[in-house]
Every structure is written in structure tokens, then in C-alpha cells.
Amino acid sequence: MAGRKTILLSNFIAPDSRDPRLNIKSRYRMLVDGKSVDAASGRTIDRVSPGHAGVVVGTWPEASADDVRLAIAAARRAFDTGPWPRMSGAERSRLMFKVADLILAHQEELALAESLEVGKPIAQARGEIGFCADLWSYAAGQARALEGQSHNNIGDDRLGLVLREPVGVVGIITPWNFPFIIASERVPWAIGAGCTVVLKPSEFTSGTSIRMAELAREAGIPDGVFNVVTGYGDPAGQVLAEDPGVDMVAFTGSVRVGTRLGEIAARSVKRVGLELGGKGPQIVFADADLDAAADGIAYGVYHNAGQCCISGSRLLVEESIRDALMERLLDISRKVTFGDPLNERTRIGAMISEAHAQKVHSYVEAGVAAGAELLLGGERVGREAGLYYAPTVFAGVTPDMSIAREEIFGPVLSTLTFRTAEEAVAMANATEFGLSASVWSTNLENALQSIRRIRAGRCWINSVIDGTPELPIGGYKKSGLGRELGRYGFDEYSQFKGVHVTLGRPAPWFA
Ligand code: NAD
């Protein structure tokens, strides 16, 4: 087996505390009914850059339940009496294209804020903002193509119409790992369908979501259509789930909170969309291009410091090629640059919070205690400078270990081996999650047959964490309910009304 446990500090890019971009200290206000507002209490939340110890980079309001209710009331008015739901698709589309253009025009500013709030590499953040403009563009294009159906085959004297209508007011609750992307995967689909929105981003990373709504206002999206409230899960998020003025809750985050919101929604028979956790398998067959697979596996597990719901955190490798693959993977893992999010060369940035870094480390300790072989990493680095965790690789993992089953949400790879395709698929399916999966093979038939048997909503053959607005995303099993993106994404935010039209005189019931 190639590799011993080593941490190469030479790959660690120490954050530069004199970087002038750290003086940003942005002060944000919530956007409610087209106006920028503070919490009525005046309370705020400070965000310290996770990559730069002690440096506050953004401040936003801490909304109370009443602050959120004002935003819900604004969204309700905009839906019930405002122009948006009644506007033509073409007009909605035109305004949404403008939002996409404005996002691109502010790419650098948004990328810097996203990088500082989340701790992600600036180059990655820049790419993500570009992708978000594309998400808005796609949804803008589709917004004028949404249609219902007609049924002209139900009898000569009858015509059936299926009207597509917006669901109403949607509460969108997002996590901290990809704030701008996750909001861009939901808000344009919801408003494109004619809904109005109250977005509650994570309390850790709220700034860029506020900027998104401000850009939408600048583009001419009417007041009250896209509101943003900031604050803690309870009360701000919880009110969105509980308030009868909200018709649907679209939640992205942990299984723990998602389950709770599902229960609340069930009590009031409110529509709910849930995108929750994952434990993505990456299956590598012996016939795979091993260089490409090793590169993809590294990307899949280290991207966003592993804080990614579709992270490929479980490597399932065919036994005969394990050593050859691990040699390549360890080589990349030893060389990959991690550290300062503002350095253009950085590939892996910081962890979101001290508590989360500790949680990741406790999983690593559990893996060691359970007898897994720690080949690389497994410790925090540059602790005085920020929240950094070294790229970490485990081999000799067995399916019963917590590091094989549970979502670690850090740059930690768990490697297991298999002998047959059936065994690989069974192992891939042996978690409570079903969000994503990758298969690496040069035999397309074999790869497709495996993918068909894996219970996961977002799958890749010979790639990982790839995405395009056209294809749906979403979870099987405990990874969630519903689908976002593509044409399917609009159905989540649509009601379908059947209209029976009688042509001519109906046959009498009581003659
Ligand atoms: P989290 O569940 O702690 O928080 C997500 C959001 O819910 C935040 O805005 C938070 O303030 C809010 N929230 C917390 N308590 C709430 C409550 N009682 N009522 C209403 N809202 C509440 O998740 P997180 O730590 O921000 O994100 C990490 C998790 O999100 C991981 O499990 C990850 O897999 C998952 N995630 C899933 C996807 C996906 O598309 N499936 C994408 C990204 C992250």
C-alpha cells in the first residue's frame, strides 16, 4: 500500500491577515417588500471569516418572529393582489434575464463576499457565481415556456384543460455551504412559476442572498416578490414553516431540521420540498481510467472542504486496482493546496465553524478507534489562523463504521473495496441517504447498469459534482423529497388544476 500518514504543511497556504480585501466589513439589511430594513429590535449577527481568525466580514439583522411575519405578509400581498402571478411569462422572463445579467456584472463582488463568509476558495466562488447567472438565465427562458395540457380525447361534448398555476407564497430556507447556488437553484424556479418568496439563508452566510434580492429589485422584480429575512433557524426559519400565510416550504439542510419541518408541514398540510444530506458513493471499476478517477475522487471529496451534500465521500474501489488507485489519489492529496480562501492557488478552503471542525475531527477519531487505516491527514492545521482541516484519507473501512455510513461533511474520504458489480451496488445503497453517486468505468454498459440500480437522485458516469440547470436534482430515501432544476423543478412550485369544459348542452341528470 502506497502512503503513510503524513501532513505536508508545505501545501498549506497560510492566510494573509494584511490582505486589504479583509477590510470589507459589509453591513447588510434585510429586503422586505422592496425596502431594506433592520430587525425591529436592532439586533444583528456578525460573521467572522472562517478562514481568518477574528476578522468580521459581514453583519446582518437578527430577525424576530414578527420581523419574519412582516415579510410573509408582504409576499402574501404580492401574490394575492400584486402583478407578478398574473404577469405574462414573457414579462417575468424578461426581468429574470436582467437579474442574470446583474449577477454577472457583480461577479467579483459576490465571489469575494461568498468566499469570505463561507471560507471557500475565491476562484471556486467566482465560478459558482457564473454558474448562478446561468441558473437564472435557464429559469428565465423556461418561465415563458411553462404550460398546462389540453385533453381533446374525452368525448365530443367535453374538453379537458390542465391549468398550471403558481403554488403561492414559498418560504425558502437554505444552508451555509453554497448559499448563492442553492438560492439560485430555487428562487428563480419559484418566481418563474409565478410564486412569491421569502428566503431565509443560513445565519452563517446571509450576505450574498441579500445581495441577490437587491439585484432582483434593481432588475425590476416587483416589491414583495422576493423578500429576504436573516436570522437563526428558530425563530426565523421555524416561522416560515409554521405560518399559515406560507403555502410551501422549500428546505435545504440537515436531516434533523428537515424532518422537523416535514412534521410541521404535515400538520398544516403545507407543501414541502426537502433537500437533505448525503453520503455519495464513488464506485471505481477495474477498467476505469485510473488517472481521471483519482483526480475526480479527490475533487469529489475535497471540493468546498468536503462541506458538500453531494460530496463523493465514500470510495468503493474494485479490490484488484485498490493499490494502483490509492497511489494516485494519495499523490494528489499530498500535493493539493489548502488554506487561505483569498489565494488564487487555493483548492480547499476553511471549515464553516469551530463546532463543525470539531465534529469532523470526532468522526476521524471514531474511524481510527474503529480500526480504519488513516493514510493521510486527520488533523487540523493553522489553528491560530483559521478553521482548516487537512485532506484526509482512510483505507480499510468496513460498512459498519460510522465513517462509512454517516455524513462527515469534511475533507475526509472513506475507502472500501468490492469484488463484483452486484456487491458495489449493494454497498452504494447501504446507507440511509440517496442524494448522489458516481461510477467510474470505461465500459459504458456496465456503468449504466450500475447507475440504474443505485437509489440516488443525481448520478454521474466518469465525473462527479457536475451540474447543469437542465437536469433535475434531489434525493431518494432520507436525502429528501421533490426535485429542483430542469423542467421538473417548476412542477414543485406549480399547482395543476383540472378544468372540465362541457361543449353543448349537458345530458340531464333529472329528466
Ligand atoms: P441546518 O439544517 O442546520 O440549517 C439549514 C437551514 O435551516 C439554515 O438556514 C438554518 O438556520 C435553518 N434552520 C435551523 N433550524 C431550523 C428550524 N428549527 N426551523 C427552520 N429552519 C431552521 O443545515 P446546515 O448545517 O446549514 O447545512 C448542512 C446540511 O445541509 C448538511 O446535512 C448537508 O448535506 C445539507 N445540504 C443539503 C443540500 C442538498 O441539496 N441536498 C445542499 C446543501 C446542504
Coordinates of C-alpha atoms and ligand atoms in Angstrom, one line a residue:
M1 CA 0.0 0.0 0.0
A2 CA 1.4 3.3 -1.0
G3 CA 1.4 6.1 1.5
R4 CA 1.8 6.7 5.2
K5 CA 0.1 9.2 7.4
T6 CA 1.8 12.5 6.6
I7 CA 0.7 16.0 6.6
L8 CA 2.6 18.2 4.2
L9 CA 2.4 21.6 5.6
S10 CA 4.2 22.9 2.5
N11 CA 0.7 22.6 0.8
F12 CA -0.9 24.8 3.4
I13 CA -1.3 28.4 2.3
A14 CA -1.4 30.4 5.5
P15 CA -4.0 33.2 5.3
D16 CA -2.6 36.7 4.9
S17 CA -4.1 38.8 7.6
R18 CA -3.0 42.0 5.9
D19 CA -5.0 41.3 2.7
P20 CA -6.9 44.6 2.1
R21 CA -10.0 42.6 1.0
L22 CA -10.4 41.7 4.6
N23 CA -11.5 45.3 5.4
I24 CA -14.8 44.7 3.6
K25 CA -17.0 44.6 6.8
S26 CA -20.2 44.7 4.8
R27 CA -23.3 45.8 6.6
Y28 CA -26.4 44.2 5.2
R29 CA -30.1 44.9 5.7
M30 CA -33.0 42.6 5.0
L31 CA -35.2 43.1 2.0
V32 CA -38.9 43.2 2.7
D33 CA -41.5 44.5 0.3
G34 CA -38.8 46.1 -1.8
K35 CA -37.3 48.0 1.2
S36 CA -34.1 47.5 3.1
V37 CA -34.9 47.0 6.7
D38 CA -33.2 46.1 10.0
A39 CA -34.7 43.9 12.6
A40 CA -37.2 45.8 14.8
S41 CA -35.1 45.0 17.8
G42 CA -32.0 46.4 16.1
R43 CA -30.2 43.1 16.9
T44 CA -27.5 41.9 14.4
I45 CA -25.4 38.9 13.7
D46 CA -21.7 39.3 12.9
R47 CA -19.9 36.9 10.6
V48 CA -16.3 36.2 11.3
S49 CA -14.4 34.9 8.2
P50 CA -13.8 31.2 9.0
G51 CA -10.5 31.5 7.1
H52 CA -9.2 34.5 9.0
A53 CA -9.5 34.2 12.8
G54 CA -11.2 37.1 14.4
V55 CA -12.0 39.1 11.3
V56 CA -15.6 40.3 10.9
V57 CA -16.5 40.4 7.3
G58 CA -20.3 40.9 7.4
T59 CA -23.1 41.9 9.6
W60 CA -26.8 41.3 9.1
P61 CA -30.1 41.6 11.1
E62 CA -31.2 39.0 13.5
A63 CA -34.9 38.8 12.6
S64 CA -37.5 38.0 15.2
A65 CA -40.7 36.0 14.5
D66 CA -42.6 39.3 14.0
D67 CA -39.9 40.6 11.5
V68 CA -40.4 37.4 9.5
R69 CA -44.2 37.7 9.7
L70 CA -43.9 41.2 8.1
A71 CA -42.0 39.6 5.2
I72 CA -44.6 36.8 4.8
A73 CA -47.4 39.4 4.8
A74 CA -45.5 41.3 2.0
A75 CA -45.1 38.1 -0.1
R76 CA -48.8 37.3 0.6
R77 CA -49.9 40.7 -0.7
A78 CA -47.6 40.5 -3.7
F79 CA -49.1 37.1 -4.5
D80 CA -52.8 37.8 -3.8
T81 CA -53.1 41.3 -5.2
G82 CA -49.8 42.1 -6.9
P83 CA -49.0 41.9 -10.6
W84 CA -46.5 39.1 -10.5
P85 CA -48.6 35.9 -10.6
R86 CA -50.8 37.5 -13.3
M87 CA -48.0 38.8 -15.5
S88 CA -47.2 37.1 -18.7
G89 CA -44.4 34.5 -18.7
A90 CA -42.6 36.7 -21.3
E91 CA -42.6 39.7 -19.0
R92 CA -41.4 37.6 -16.0
S93 CA -38.8 36.1 -18.2
R94 CA -37.5 39.5 -19.3
L95 CA -37.0 40.7 -15.7
M96 CA -35.3 37.4 -14.7
F97 CA -32.8 37.7 -17.5
K98 CA -31.9 41.1 -16.2
V99 CA -31.2 39.5 -12.8
A100 CA -28.9 37.0 -14.5
D101 CA -27.1 39.9 -16.2
L102 CA -26.7 41.8 -13.0
I103 CA -25.3 38.8 -11.2
L104 CA -22.6 38.5 -13.9
A105 CA -22.0 42.3 -13.7
H106 CA -21.3 41.8 -9.9
Q107 CA -19.5 38.5 -10.2
E108 CA -16.3 39.7 -8.5
E109 CA -18.0 41.5 -5.6
L110 CA -20.3 38.5 -4.9
A111 CA -17.5 36.0 -5.2
L112 CA -15.5 37.9 -2.6
A113 CA -18.4 38.0 -0.2
E114 CA -19.2 34.3 -0.7
S115 CA -15.6 33.4 -0.2
L116 CA -15.2 35.4 3.0
E117 CA -18.5 34.2 4.5
V118 CA -18.2 30.5 3.7
G119 CA -14.4 30.2 3.6
K120 CA -14.3 28.8 0.1
P121 CA -11.5 29.5 -2.4
I122 CA -12.1 32.7 -4.3
A123 CA -11.5 31.0 -7.7
Q124 CA -14.2 28.5 -6.8
A125 CA -16.6 31.2 -5.6
R126 CA -16.1 33.1 -8.9
G127 CA -17.1 30.0 -10.9
E128 CA -20.1 29.4 -8.7
I129 CA -21.4 33.0 -9.3
G130 CA -21.0 32.5 -13.0
F131 CA -23.0 29.2 -12.7
C132 CA -25.7 31.1 -10.8
A133 CA -26.1 33.6 -13.6
D134 CA -26.7 30.6 -15.8
L135 CA -29.3 29.1 -13.4
W136 CA -31.2 32.4 -13.5
S137 CA -30.9 32.5 -17.3
Y138 CA -32.2 29.0 -17.8
A139 CA -35.1 29.6 -15.4
A140 CA -35.8 32.9 -17.2
G141 CA -36.0 31.1 -20.5
Q142 CA -38.3 28.4 -19.2
A143 CA -40.5 30.9 -17.4
R144 CA -42.2 31.8 -20.7
A145 CA -42.4 28.2 -21.8
L146 CA -44.4 26.9 -18.9
E147 CA -47.7 25.4 -20.0
G148 CA -50.5 23.1 -18.9
Q149 CA -52.3 20.5 -21.1
S150 CA -55.4 20.0 -23.0
H151 CA -57.4 16.8 -23.4
N152 CA -59.2 16.7 -26.6
N153 CA -59.9 13.0 -26.5
I154 CA -62.5 12.7 -23.7
G155 CA -65.6 12.8 -25.8
D156 CA -67.1 15.0 -28.5
D157 CA -69.0 17.1 -25.9
R158 CA -66.2 17.6 -23.5
L159 CA -62.8 19.3 -23.4
G160 CA -60.3 18.9 -20.6
L161 CA -57.8 21.6 -19.6
V162 CA -55.0 21.3 -17.1
L163 CA -54.1 24.8 -15.9
R164 CA -50.6 25.3 -14.4
E165 CA -50.8 27.8 -11.5
P166 CA -48.2 29.0 -9.0
V167 CA -48.4 27.4 -5.6
G168 CA -48.4 30.8 -3.8
V169 CA -46.0 32.1 -1.1
V170 CA -42.9 30.0 -0.8
G171 CA -40.6 30.0 2.2
I172 CA -37.1 29.0 1.1
I173 CA -34.6 28.0 3.8
T174 CA -31.0 27.5 2.8
P175 CA -27.8 26.1 4.4
W176 CA -24.4 27.7 4.6
N177 CA -22.3 25.6 2.2
F178 CA -23.4 27.0 -1.2
P179 CA -25.6 30.0 -0.2
F180 CA -25.7 31.7 -3.6
I181 CA -26.0 28.4 -5.7
I182 CA -28.7 26.9 -3.5
A183 CA -30.8 30.1 -3.6
S184 CA -30.3 30.3 -7.3
E185 CA -31.5 26.7 -7.7
R186 CA -34.7 27.6 -6.0
V187 CA -35.7 31.3 -6.2
P188 CA -35.8 31.6 -10.0
W189 CA -37.8 28.4 -10.3
A190 CA -40.3 29.6 -7.7
I191 CA -40.8 33.1 -9.1
G192 CA -40.5 31.8 -12.6
A193 CA -43.6 29.7 -11.8
G194 CA -45.3 32.9 -10.6
C195 CA -44.9 32.4 -6.8
T196 CA -43.6 35.0 -4.4
V197 CA -40.8 34.1 -2.0
V198 CA -39.4 34.7 1.5
L199 CA -35.8 33.5 1.6
K200 CA -34.1 32.7 4.9
P201 CA -30.5 32.0 4.3
S202 CA -28.2 30.4 7.0
E203 CA -27.3 32.7 9.9
F204 CA -23.6 31.9 9.0
T205 CA -23.8 33.1 5.4
S206 CA -26.6 35.6 4.7
G207 CA -24.9 38.4 2.9
T208 CA -24.9 37.2 -0.7
S209 CA -28.6 36.2 -0.5
I210 CA -29.5 39.7 0.4
R211 CA -27.4 41.0 -2.5
M212 CA -29.3 38.6 -4.8
A213 CA -32.6 40.1 -3.7
E214 CA -31.2 43.6 -4.1
L215 CA -30.1 42.8 -7.6
A216 CA -33.6 41.4 -8.4
R217 CA -35.1 44.7 -7.1
E218 CA -32.7 46.6 -9.4
A219 CA -33.8 44.4 -12.3
G220 CA -37.4 45.5 -11.7
I221 CA -38.8 42.4 -10.0
P222 CA -41.9 44.0 -8.2
D223 CA -41.8 44.7 -4.5
G224 CA -42.8 41.8 -2.3
V225 CA -42.0 39.1 -4.8
F226 CA -38.5 38.3 -3.5
N227 CA -38.0 39.0 0.2
V228 CA -35.0 38.0 2.3
V229 CA -35.1 37.7 6.1
T230 CA -31.9 36.9 8.1
G231 CA -31.6 35.2 11.5
Y232 CA -31.5 31.9 13.3
G233 CA -33.3 28.8 12.4
D234 CA -35.5 29.2 15.4
P235 CA -37.4 31.6 15.2
A236 CA -36.8 32.9 11.7
G237 CA -36.9 29.6 9.8
Q238 CA -39.4 28.0 12.0
V239 CA -42.0 30.8 11.5
L240 CA -41.8 30.2 7.7
A241 CA -42.7 26.6 8.3
E242 CA -45.5 27.3 10.7
D243 CA -47.2 30.5 9.4
P244 CA -50.4 29.8 7.6
G245 CA -49.6 32.6 5.1
V246 CA -46.9 30.4 3.6
D247 CA -48.2 27.8 1.1
M248 CA -44.9 25.9 0.6
V249 CA -41.6 25.4 2.4
A250 CA -38.5 24.5 0.3
F251 CA -35.9 23.5 2.8
T252 CA -32.3 22.6 2.1
G253 CA -30.1 21.5 5.0
S254 CA -29.7 18.7 7.6
V255 CA -31.9 15.6 8.0
R256 CA -32.5 16.7 11.6
V257 CA -34.1 20.0 10.8
G258 CA -35.7 18.8 7.5
T259 CA -37.6 16.0 9.3
R260 CA -38.9 18.6 11.9
L261 CA -40.1 20.9 9.1
G262 CA -41.7 18.0 7.3
E263 CA -43.7 17.2 10.5
I264 CA -44.8 20.9 10.9
A265 CA -45.8 21.0 7.2
A266 CA -47.7 17.7 7.5
R267 CA -49.8 19.1 10.4
S268 CA -51.0 22.0 8.3
V269 CA -51.0 20.1 5.0
K270 CA -48.5 22.5 3.5
R271 CA -46.4 21.5 0.5
V272 CA -42.8 20.8 1.4
G273 CA -39.7 20.2 -0.6
L274 CA -36.7 18.8 1.3
E275 CA -33.1 18.5 0.1
L276 CA -31.1 16.9 2.8
G277 CA -27.8 15.1 3.5
G278 CA -25.9 12.6 1.5
K279 CA -23.1 10.0 1.7
G280 CA -22.2 9.8 -2.0
P281 CA -20.5 6.7 -3.2
Q282 CA -17.8 6.8 -5.9
I283 CA -17.6 3.3 -7.5
V284 CA -14.4 2.7 -9.4
F285 CA -14.3 -0.4 -11.6
A286 CA -11.0 -2.1 -12.6
D287 CA -11.5 -0.9 -16.2
A288 CA -11.7 2.8 -15.2
D289 CA -9.2 5.4 -16.4
L290 CA -7.4 5.5 -13.1
D291 CA -5.8 8.9 -13.5
A292 CA -9.1 10.5 -14.3
A293 CA -10.8 8.6 -11.5
A294 CA -8.2 9.6 -8.9
D295 CA -8.5 13.2 -9.9
G296 CA -12.3 13.1 -9.8
I297 CA -12.3 11.3 -6.4
A298 CA -10.0 14.0 -5.0
Y299 CA -12.3 16.7 -6.4
G300 CA -15.4 14.9 -5.2
V301 CA -14.3 14.7 -1.6
Y302 CA -12.3 17.9 -1.2
H303 CA -14.5 20.3 -3.0
N304 CA -15.7 23.0 -0.7
A305 CA -13.6 21.3 2.0
G306 CA -16.0 18.3 1.8
Q307 CA -18.8 20.5 3.0
C308 CA -21.0 19.5 0.1
C309 CA -24.2 17.5 0.2
I310 CA -23.2 15.7 -3.0
S311 CA -19.7 15.1 -1.8
G312 CA -18.2 11.7 -3.1
S313 CA -17.1 10.8 0.4
R314 CA -17.3 7.0 0.1
L315 CA -14.8 5.5 -2.3
L316 CA -15.8 1.9 -3.3
V317 CA -13.0 0.5 -5.3
E318 CA -12.6 -2.9 -7.1
E319 CA -10.2 -4.8 -5.0
S320 CA -7.7 -5.6 -7.8
I321 CA -7.0 -1.9 -8.5
R322 CA -7.1 -0.6 -5.0
D323 CA -3.3 0.0 -4.6
A324 CA -2.9 1.5 -8.0
L325 CA -5.8 3.9 -7.4
M326 CA -4.7 4.8 -3.9
E327 CA -1.2 5.6 -5.0
R328 CA -2.6 8.2 -7.5
L329 CA -5.1 9.5 -5.0
L330 CA -2.6 10.0 -2.2
D331 CA -0.2 11.7 -4.6
I332 CA -2.9 14.3 -5.4
S333 CA -4.0 14.5 -1.8
R334 CA -0.4 15.3 -0.7
K335 CA 0.0 18.0 -3.3
V336 CA -3.4 19.7 -3.2
T337 CA -3.1 23.3 -1.9
F338 CA -5.4 24.1 1.1
G339 CA -5.7 27.2 3.3
D340 CA -6.2 30.9 2.6
P341 CA -9.6 31.2 0.7
L342 CA -8.4 34.5 -0.9
N343 CA -5.3 33.0 -2.5
E344 CA -6.0 32.2 -6.2
R345 CA -4.0 28.9 -5.9
T346 CA -6.1 27.5 -3.0
R347 CA -8.2 24.4 -3.8
I348 CA -9.5 23.7 -0.4
G349 CA -10.6 26.5 2.0
A350 CA -11.8 26.6 5.5
M351 CA -14.4 24.8 7.6
I352 CA -17.6 26.8 8.4
S353 CA -17.3 26.9 12.2
E354 CA -15.3 25.8 15.1
A355 CA -18.1 23.4 16.2
H356 CA -18.2 21.9 12.7
A357 CA -14.4 21.4 12.6
Q358 CA -14.6 19.6 15.9
K359 CA -17.4 17.4 14.6
V360 CA -15.4 16.4 11.6
H361 CA -12.4 15.6 13.8
S362 CA -14.5 13.5 16.1
Y363 CA -15.6 11.4 13.1
V364 CA -11.9 10.9 12.2
E365 CA -11.2 9.8 15.8
A366 CA -14.1 7.4 15.6
G367 CA -12.7 6.0 12.4
V368 CA -9.3 5.4 13.9
A369 CA -10.8 3.9 17.0
A370 CA -12.9 1.5 14.9
G371 CA -9.7 0.2 13.3
A372 CA -9.8 2.1 9.9
E373 CA -6.3 2.8 8.4
L374 CA -5.6 6.6 8.4
L375 CA -3.4 7.1 5.4
L376 CA -3.2 10.9 5.3
G377 CA -4.3 13.9 7.2
G378 CA -6.6 13.5 10.1
E379 CA -5.8 16.8 11.9
R380 CA -6.4 20.5 12.0
V381 CA -3.8 22.8 10.6
G382 CA -3.0 26.5 11.1
R383 CA -5.4 26.7 14.0
E384 CA -4.4 30.1 15.2
A385 CA -5.1 31.5 11.7
G386 CA -8.4 29.9 10.8
L387 CA -10.5 26.8 10.7
Y388 CA -8.5 24.5 8.4
Y389 CA -8.6 20.7 8.2
A390 CA -6.0 18.7 6.3
P391 CA -7.1 16.4 3.3
T392 CA -7.8 13.1 5.0
V393 CA -7.8 9.6 3.5
F394 CA -8.9 6.4 5.2
A395 CA -8.5 2.9 3.9
G396 CA -9.6 -0.4 5.4
V397 CA -13.0 1.0 6.2
T398 CA -15.8 -1.6 6.8
P399 CA -19.5 -0.9 6.1
D400 CA -20.5 -0.9 9.8
M401 CA -18.2 2.0 10.7
S402 CA -19.7 5.4 11.2
I403 CA -17.2 6.9 8.7
A404 CA -18.7 4.6 6.1
R405 CA -22.4 5.4 6.8
E406 CA -22.7 8.9 8.2
E407 CA -22.3 12.3 6.6
I408 CA -19.0 13.7 7.9
F409 CA -19.2 17.0 5.8
G410 CA -15.4 17.4 5.8
P411 CA -12.4 16.6 3.5
V412 CA -12.4 13.0 4.7
L413 CA -12.5 10.0 2.3
S414 CA -13.5 6.6 3.5
T415 CA -12.3 3.8 1.2
L416 CA -14.0 0.3 1.0
T417 CA -13.3 -2.4 -1.5
F418 CA -15.6 -4.7 -3.6
R419 CA -15.2 -7.7 -5.9
T420 CA -18.3 -7.7 -8.1
A421 CA -20.6 -5.1 -9.6
E422 CA -23.5 -6.5 -7.5
E423 CA -21.5 -6.1 -4.3
A424 CA -20.6 -2.5 -5.3
V425 CA -24.2 -1.5 -5.9
A426 CA -25.3 -3.1 -2.7
M427 CA -22.6 -1.2 -0.8
A428 CA -23.6 2.0 -2.6
N429 CA -27.2 1.6 -1.5
A430 CA -26.3 0.6 2.1
T431 CA -26.9 4.0 3.7
E432 CA -30.0 5.9 4.7
F433 CA -29.1 8.5 2.0
G434 CA -29.6 8.6 -1.7
L435 CA -28.6 12.0 -3.0
S436 CA -25.8 11.4 -5.4
A437 CA -23.5 8.7 -6.8
S438 CA -20.6 8.3 -9.3
V439 CA -19.4 5.4 -11.3
W440 CA -16.0 5.3 -13.0
S441 CA -15.6 2.8 -15.8
T442 CA -14.7 2.7 -19.5
N443 CA -17.5 0.1 -20.0
L444 CA -20.5 2.3 -20.5
E445 CA -22.9 -0.6 -20.3
N446 CA -21.6 -1.7 -17.0
A447 CA -21.6 1.8 -15.7
L448 CA -25.2 2.5 -16.8
Q449 CA -26.4 -0.9 -15.4
S450 CA -24.9 0.1 -12.0
I451 CA -26.3 3.6 -12.1
R452 CA -29.8 2.1 -12.9
R453 CA -29.6 0.1 -9.7
I454 CA -28.3 2.9 -7.4
R455 CA -31.0 4.7 -5.5
A456 CA -29.8 8.3 -5.8
G457 CA -31.2 11.4 -7.4
R458 CA -28.1 12.9 -9.0
C459 CA -25.6 10.5 -10.7
W460 CA -22.5 10.8 -12.8
I461 CA -20.6 8.4 -15.1
N462 CA -16.9 9.3 -15.2
S463 CA -17.4 12.6 -13.4
V464 CA -18.5 14.0 -10.0
I465 CA -20.3 17.1 -8.7
D466 CA -21.1 18.1 -12.3
G467 CA -24.2 20.2 -12.8
T468 CA -26.3 21.9 -15.3
P469 CA -29.6 23.8 -15.0
E470 CA -31.3 21.3 -17.4
L471 CA -31.1 18.2 -15.2
P472 CA -33.1 17.6 -12.1
I473 CA -31.5 17.2 -8.6
G474 CA -32.9 15.8 -5.5
G475 CA -32.8 12.9 -3.1
Y476 CA -34.0 9.3 -2.6
K477 CA -34.6 7.9 0.9
K478 CA -33.6 10.3 3.7
S479 CA -31.9 12.7 1.2
G480 CA -35.2 14.4 0.6
L481 CA -38.5 14.9 -1.2
G482 CA -39.1 16.6 -4.5
R483 CA -36.9 17.8 -7.4
E484 CA -35.2 21.1 -8.2
L485 CA -33.9 22.4 -11.6
G486 CA -34.8 21.4 -15.1
R487 CA -38.5 21.4 -16.2
Y488 CA -39.3 19.2 -13.2
G489 CA -38.2 22.0 -10.8
F490 CA -41.1 24.2 -12.0
D491 CA -43.6 21.4 -11.2
E492 CA -42.6 21.7 -7.5
Y493 CA -43.7 25.3 -7.4
S494 CA -46.9 24.7 -9.5
Q495 CA -50.4 23.6 -8.8
F496 CA -52.3 21.8 -11.5
K497 CA -55.9 22.5 -11.9
G498 CA -58.2 20.2 -14.0
V499 CA -61.0 22.1 -15.8
H500 CA -63.8 20.1 -17.3
V501 CA -65.5 22.0 -20.1
T502 CA -68.8 20.9 -21.4
L503 CA -69.4 21.7 -25.1
G504 CA -73.0 21.9 -26.0
R505 CA -75.9 21.0 -23.7
P506 CA -75.1 18.5 -20.9
A507 CA -77.2 15.4 -20.7
P508 CA -79.9 16.0 -18.0
W509 CA -79.4 14.2 -14.7
F510 CA -83.1 14.6 -13.7
A511 CA -85.2 14.5 -16.8
Ligands
NAD1 P1 -29.1 23.1 9.0 O1 -30.2 22.1 8.8 O2 -28.5 23.2 10.3 O3 -29.6 24.5 8.6 C1 -30.1 24.8 7.3 C2 -31.1 26.0 7.4 O4 -32.1 25.7 8.3 C3 -30.4 27.2 8.0 O5 -30.9 28.4 7.3 C4 -30.9 27.2 9.4 O6 -30.9 28.5 10.0 C5 -32.3 26.7 9.2 N1 -32.9 26.1 10.5 C6 -32.2 25.6 11.5 N2 -33.2 25.2 12.5 C7 -34.4 25.5 12.0 C8 -35.7 25.3 12.4 N3 -36.0 24.8 13.6 N4 -36.7 25.7 11.6 C9 -36.5 26.2 10.4 N5 -35.2 26.4 9.9 C10 -34.2 26.0 10.7 O7 -28.0 22.7 7.9 P2 -26.6 23.4 7.7 O8 -25.7 23.0 8.8 O9 -26.8 24.8 7.3 O10 -26.2 22.6 6.3 C11 -25.6 21.4 6.3 C12 -26.5 20.3 5.9 O11 -27.3 20.7 4.7 C13 -25.9 19.0 5.5 O12 -26.6 17.9 6.1 C14 -26.0 19.0 4.0 O13 -25.9 17.7 3.5 C15 -27.3 19.6 3.8 N6 -27.3 20.2 2.4 C16 -28.1 19.6 1.5 C17 -28.1 20.0 0.2 C18 -29.0 19.4 -0.9 O14 -29.2 19.9 -1.9 N7 -29.5 18.2 -0.6 C19 -27.3 21.1 -0.2 C20 -26.5 21.7 0.8 C21 -26.5 21.2 2.1

